[in-house]
Coordinates of C-alpha atoms in Angstrom, one line a residue:
Chain A
M177 CA 0.0 0.0 0.0
I178 CA 1.5 3.3 -1.1
I179 CA 0.3 6.4 0.5
D180 CA 1.5 9.8 -0.6
K181 CA 4.2 11.2 1.8
K182 CA 2.3 14.4 2.3
I183 CA -1.0 12.6 3.2
Q184 CA 1.0 10.3 5.5
F185 CA 2.4 13.3 7.2
L186 CA -1.0 14.9 7.6
I187 CA -2.5 11.7 9.0
R188 CA 0.3 11.7 11.7
C189 CA -0.4 15.4 12.4
A190 CA -4.1 14.6 12.9
A191 CA -3.2 11.7 15.3
V192 CA -0.9 14.0 17.3
V193 CA -3.6 16.7 17.6
A194 CA -6.3 14.1 18.6
I195 CA -4.0 12.6 21.3
S196 CA -3.0 16.1 22.5
L197 CA -6.7 17.1 22.9
L198 CA -7.3 13.9 24.9
Y199 CA -4.4 14.6 27.3
F200 CA -5.4 18.3 27.5
F201 CA -9.0 17.8 28.5
I202 CA -8.4 14.7 30.6
D203 CA -5.4 15.6 32.7
A204 CA -3.3 12.5 33.3
R205 CA -2.2 14.0 36.7
E206 CA -5.7 13.9 38.0
T207 CA -7.3 10.8 36.6
Q208 CA -6.8 7.0 36.8
L209 CA -8.3 6.6 33.4
F210 CA -5.0 6.2 31.4
P211 CA -3.0 2.9 31.4
K212 CA -0.2 2.5 33.9
C213 CA 3.2 1.5 32.6
P214 CA 3.3 -2.3 32.3
F215 CA 6.9 -2.3 33.3
H216 CA 6.1 -0.4 36.5
S217 CA 3.1 -2.6 37.2
L218 CA 5.2 -5.8 36.9
T219 CA 8.4 -4.8 38.6
G220 CA 7.5 -1.8 40.8
L221 CA 10.5 0.0 39.1
F222 CA 10.4 3.1 37.0
C223 CA 11.3 2.8 33.3
P224 CA 12.6 5.8 31.2
G225 CA 9.0 6.5 30.0
C226 CA 7.3 6.4 33.4
G227 CA 5.5 9.7 34.1
S228 CA 5.4 10.7 30.4
Q229 CA 1.6 10.7 30.2
R230 CA 1.4 13.1 33.2
A231 CA 4.3 15.1 31.7
I232 CA 2.4 15.5 28.4
S233 CA -0.7 16.7 30.2
A234 CA 1.5 19.2 32.2
L235 CA 3.2 20.4 29.0
L236 CA -0.2 20.9 27.3
H237 CA -1.1 23.2 30.2
F238 CA 2.3 25.0 29.8
D239 CA 3.4 23.8 33.2
L240 CA 7.0 23.1 32.4
I241 CA 8.1 22.6 36.1
S242 CA 5.4 20.0 36.7
A243 CA 6.4 18.2 33.4
M244 CA 10.0 18.1 34.5
R245 CA 9.0 16.5 37.8
F246 CA 7.2 13.7 36.0
N247 CA 9.7 13.0 33.3
V248 CA 12.7 15.3 32.9
L249 CA 14.2 13.3 30.0
L250 CA 11.0 13.8 27.9
V251 CA 11.2 17.6 28.5
A252 CA 15.0 17.5 27.7
S253 CA 14.3 15.7 24.4
L254 CA 11.8 18.3 23.2
P255 CA 14.4 20.3 21.2
M256 CA 15.5 17.1 19.5
I257 CA 11.9 16.2 18.7
G258 CA 11.3 19.7 17.4
Y259 CA 14.3 19.5 15.1
S260 CA 13.2 16.2 13.8
V261 CA 9.7 17.6 13.1
Y262 CA 11.2 20.6 11.3
A263 CA 13.3 18.2 9.2
S264 CA 10.4 16.1 8.2
I265 CA 8.3 19.1 7.3
M266 CA 11.1 20.4 5.1
N267 CA 11.7 17.0 3.5
T268 CA 8.0 16.4 2.9
F269 CA 6.7 19.7 1.7
T270 CA 9.8 21.5 0.2
T271 CA 12.6 20.6 -2.1
K272 CA 15.1 21.5 0.6
V273 CA 16.7 18.4 2.1
V274 CA 17.5 18.5 5.8
Q275 CA 19.9 15.6 6.4
Q276 CA 20.0 15.6 10.2
R277 CA 23.7 14.9 10.4
L278 CA 23.7 15.0 14.2
F279 CA 21.3 12.0 14.4
H280 CA 23.8 10.0 12.3
S281 CA 26.7 10.8 14.5
V282 CA 27.8 7.6 16.3
T283 CA 29.1 9.6 19.3
F284 CA 25.8 11.4 19.6
I285 CA 23.7 8.2 19.5
W286 CA 26.0 6.5 22.0
I287 CA 25.7 9.5 24.4
L288 CA 21.9 9.3 24.0
A289 CA 21.8 5.6 24.7
V290 CA 24.0 6.0 27.8
V291 CA 21.9 8.9 29.1
V292 CA 18.7 6.8 28.7
M293 CA 20.2 3.8 30.5
L294 CA 21.6 6.0 33.3
F295 CA 18.2 7.7 33.6
W296 CA 16.5 4.3 33.9
V297 CA 18.8 3.2 36.7
L298 CA 19.2 6.5 38.6
R299 CA 15.5 7.3 38.8
N300 CA 15.1 4.1 40.8
V301 CA 17.7 5.1 43.4
H302 CA 15.9 6.3 46.5
V303 CA 18.6 8.7 47.5
Y304 CA 18.6 12.5 47.1
P305 CA 19.1 14.0 44.5
F306 CA 18.4 11.0 42.3
D307 CA 14.9 10.6 43.8
L308 CA 14.0 13.8 42.0
L309 CA 14.2 11.9 38.7
A310 CA 11.3 9.6 39.8
P311 CA 7.8 10.8 38.8
H312 CA 6.4 13.0 41.5
H313 CA 4.0 16.0 41.9
Chain B
M7 CA 13.7 -0.3 -4.4
E8 CA 16.3 -2.2 -2.3
Q9 CA 17.9 -3.3 -5.5
N10 CA 18.6 0.3 -6.4
Y11 CA 20.2 0.9 -3.0
Q12 CA 22.5 -2.0 -3.3
Q13 CA 23.6 -1.4 -6.9
Q14 CA 24.9 2.1 -6.5
P15 CA 26.9 3.4 -3.5
M16 CA 24.8 5.3 -1.0
L17 CA 25.7 9.0 -0.5
T18 CA 23.8 9.3 2.8
P19 CA 23.4 6.7 5.5
P20 CA 20.1 4.8 5.6
K21 CA 17.4 5.9 8.0
N22 CA 18.6 5.0 11.5
W23 CA 15.2 5.4 13.3
L24 CA 17.0 7.2 16.2
V25 CA 14.3 9.8 17.0
E26 CA 11.5 7.2 16.5
S27 CA 13.2 4.8 18.9
I28 CA 13.8 7.6 21.5
L29 CA 10.1 8.5 21.2
V30 CA 9.0 4.9 21.7
T31 CA 11.3 4.6 24.8
L32 CA 9.9 7.8 26.3
F33 CA 6.3 7.5 25.4
C34 CA 5.4 3.8 25.1
C35 CA 7.7 3.1 28.0
L36 CA 8.9 -0.2 26.6
P37 CA 12.4 -1.6 26.4
F38 CA 12.0 -2.2 22.7
G39 CA 12.9 1.4 22.1
V40 CA 16.3 0.8 23.7
V41 CA 17.0 -2.0 21.3
G42 CA 16.1 0.4 18.5
I43 CA 18.7 2.9 19.8
V44 CA 21.4 0.2 19.9
Y45 CA 20.6 -0.6 16.2
A46 CA 20.7 3.1 15.4
T47 CA 24.3 3.2 16.5
Q48 CA 25.1 0.3 14.2
V49 CA 23.5 1.9 11.2
S50 CA 25.8 4.9 11.4
S51 CA 28.9 3.1 12.5
K52 CA 28.6 0.4 9.8
F53 CA 27.9 3.1 7.1
N54 CA 30.9 5.1 8.2
A55 CA 33.0 1.9 8.0
G56 CA 31.8 1.4 4.4
D57 CA 29.7 -1.6 5.2
Q58 CA 26.5 -0.6 3.3
A59 CA 24.8 -4.0 3.4
G60 CA 25.4 -4.1 7.2
A61 CA 24.1 -0.6 7.6
L62 CA 20.9 -1.4 5.6
Q63 CA 20.4 -4.6 7.7
A64 CA 20.8 -2.6 10.9
S65 CA 18.4 0.0 9.6
R66 CA 15.8 -2.7 9.0
D67 CA 16.4 -4.1 12.5
A68 CA 16.1 -0.7 14.0
A69 CA 12.8 -0.2 12.1
K70 CA 11.5 -3.6 13.2
W71 CA 12.2 -3.1 16.9
T72 CA 10.9 0.5 17.0
K73 CA 7.7 -0.6 15.3
I74 CA 7.3 -3.5 17.6
G75 CA 7.6 -1.2 20.6
F76 CA 5.2 1.3 19.0
F77 CA 2.5 -1.2 18.1
V78 CA 2.8 -3.1 21.5
G79 CA 2.4 0.3 23.2
L80 CA -0.6 1.2 21.0
A81 CA -2.2 -2.3 21.6
V82 CA -1.9 -1.9 25.4
L83 CA -3.5 1.5 25.2
V84 CA -6.4 0.3 22.9
L85 CA -7.0 -2.8 25.0
Y86 CA -7.0 -0.7 28.1
I87 CA -9.6 1.7 26.7
I88 CA -11.7 -1.3 25.5
A89 CA -11.4 -2.8 29.0
I90 CA -12.6 0.5 30.6
F91 CA -15.7 0.6 28.4
A92 CA -16.3 -3.1 28.9
F93 CA -16.2 -3.0 32.7
G94 CA -17.6 0.4 33.0
V95 CA -16.0 3.7 33.9
T96 CA -17.7 3.8 37.3
A97 CA -15.7 0.9 38.6
F98 CA -12.5 2.9 37.9
W99 CA -13.8 6.1 39.5
A100 CA -15.0 4.2 42.6
N101 CA -11.5 3.1 43.3
K102 CA -10.0 6.5 42.6
D103 CA -8.6 7.1 46.1
A104 CA -7.6 3.5 46.7
M105 CA -5.7 3.4 43.4
N106 CA -3.3 6.3 44.2
D107 CA -0.6 4.6 42.2
Y108 CA 1.8 5.5 39.5
R109 CA 0.9 5.4 35.9

């Protein structure tokens, strides 16, 4: 099945908008409606994504501090996500080609991988200041 | 399409799925995203070493694990929503205070 790149991009945009509306009007910080992390339910430990639903609700209400309390890595990755979105807009709708060289740098990817793994371990250490990395209000 | 890739030398590395695998790691909260990140490193390092076939294979593996993570995450969300409607929203709200747990 071949769908035009532009239409594919617009479908993704529509999905992002729909999910944003859901997490804006139903604040994940105040409801039990959304699914809990399966990893956390099984092990009791926090994974790198724990708290991201509440962080998204916080971000959609422009509460950056609250979002950082729930998942600081998600907030820190926003510039990277923004750059990626910019690149895909340019590559889809214009003739300009954005190559995203940074994302193909082996050093950069390894640093990212190590940061994610460290974040995973450290947010489960119940000692100050690492406990600040665990999702909290 | 893959034929074309293999016949002529590639000027740019194949898609390494880095951002997608980071997103899966942070949003779907599944370890599959981490596997995707590891393959992303291989795409770029193999391409830089001149191993184009290896880079393409790593690209396909990165795509595979990132998509598995994404669709498993999506399936959990959809099943969860179906479960809520099947068992009734009231049962969830009744337990609201008791279920003061992480999600």
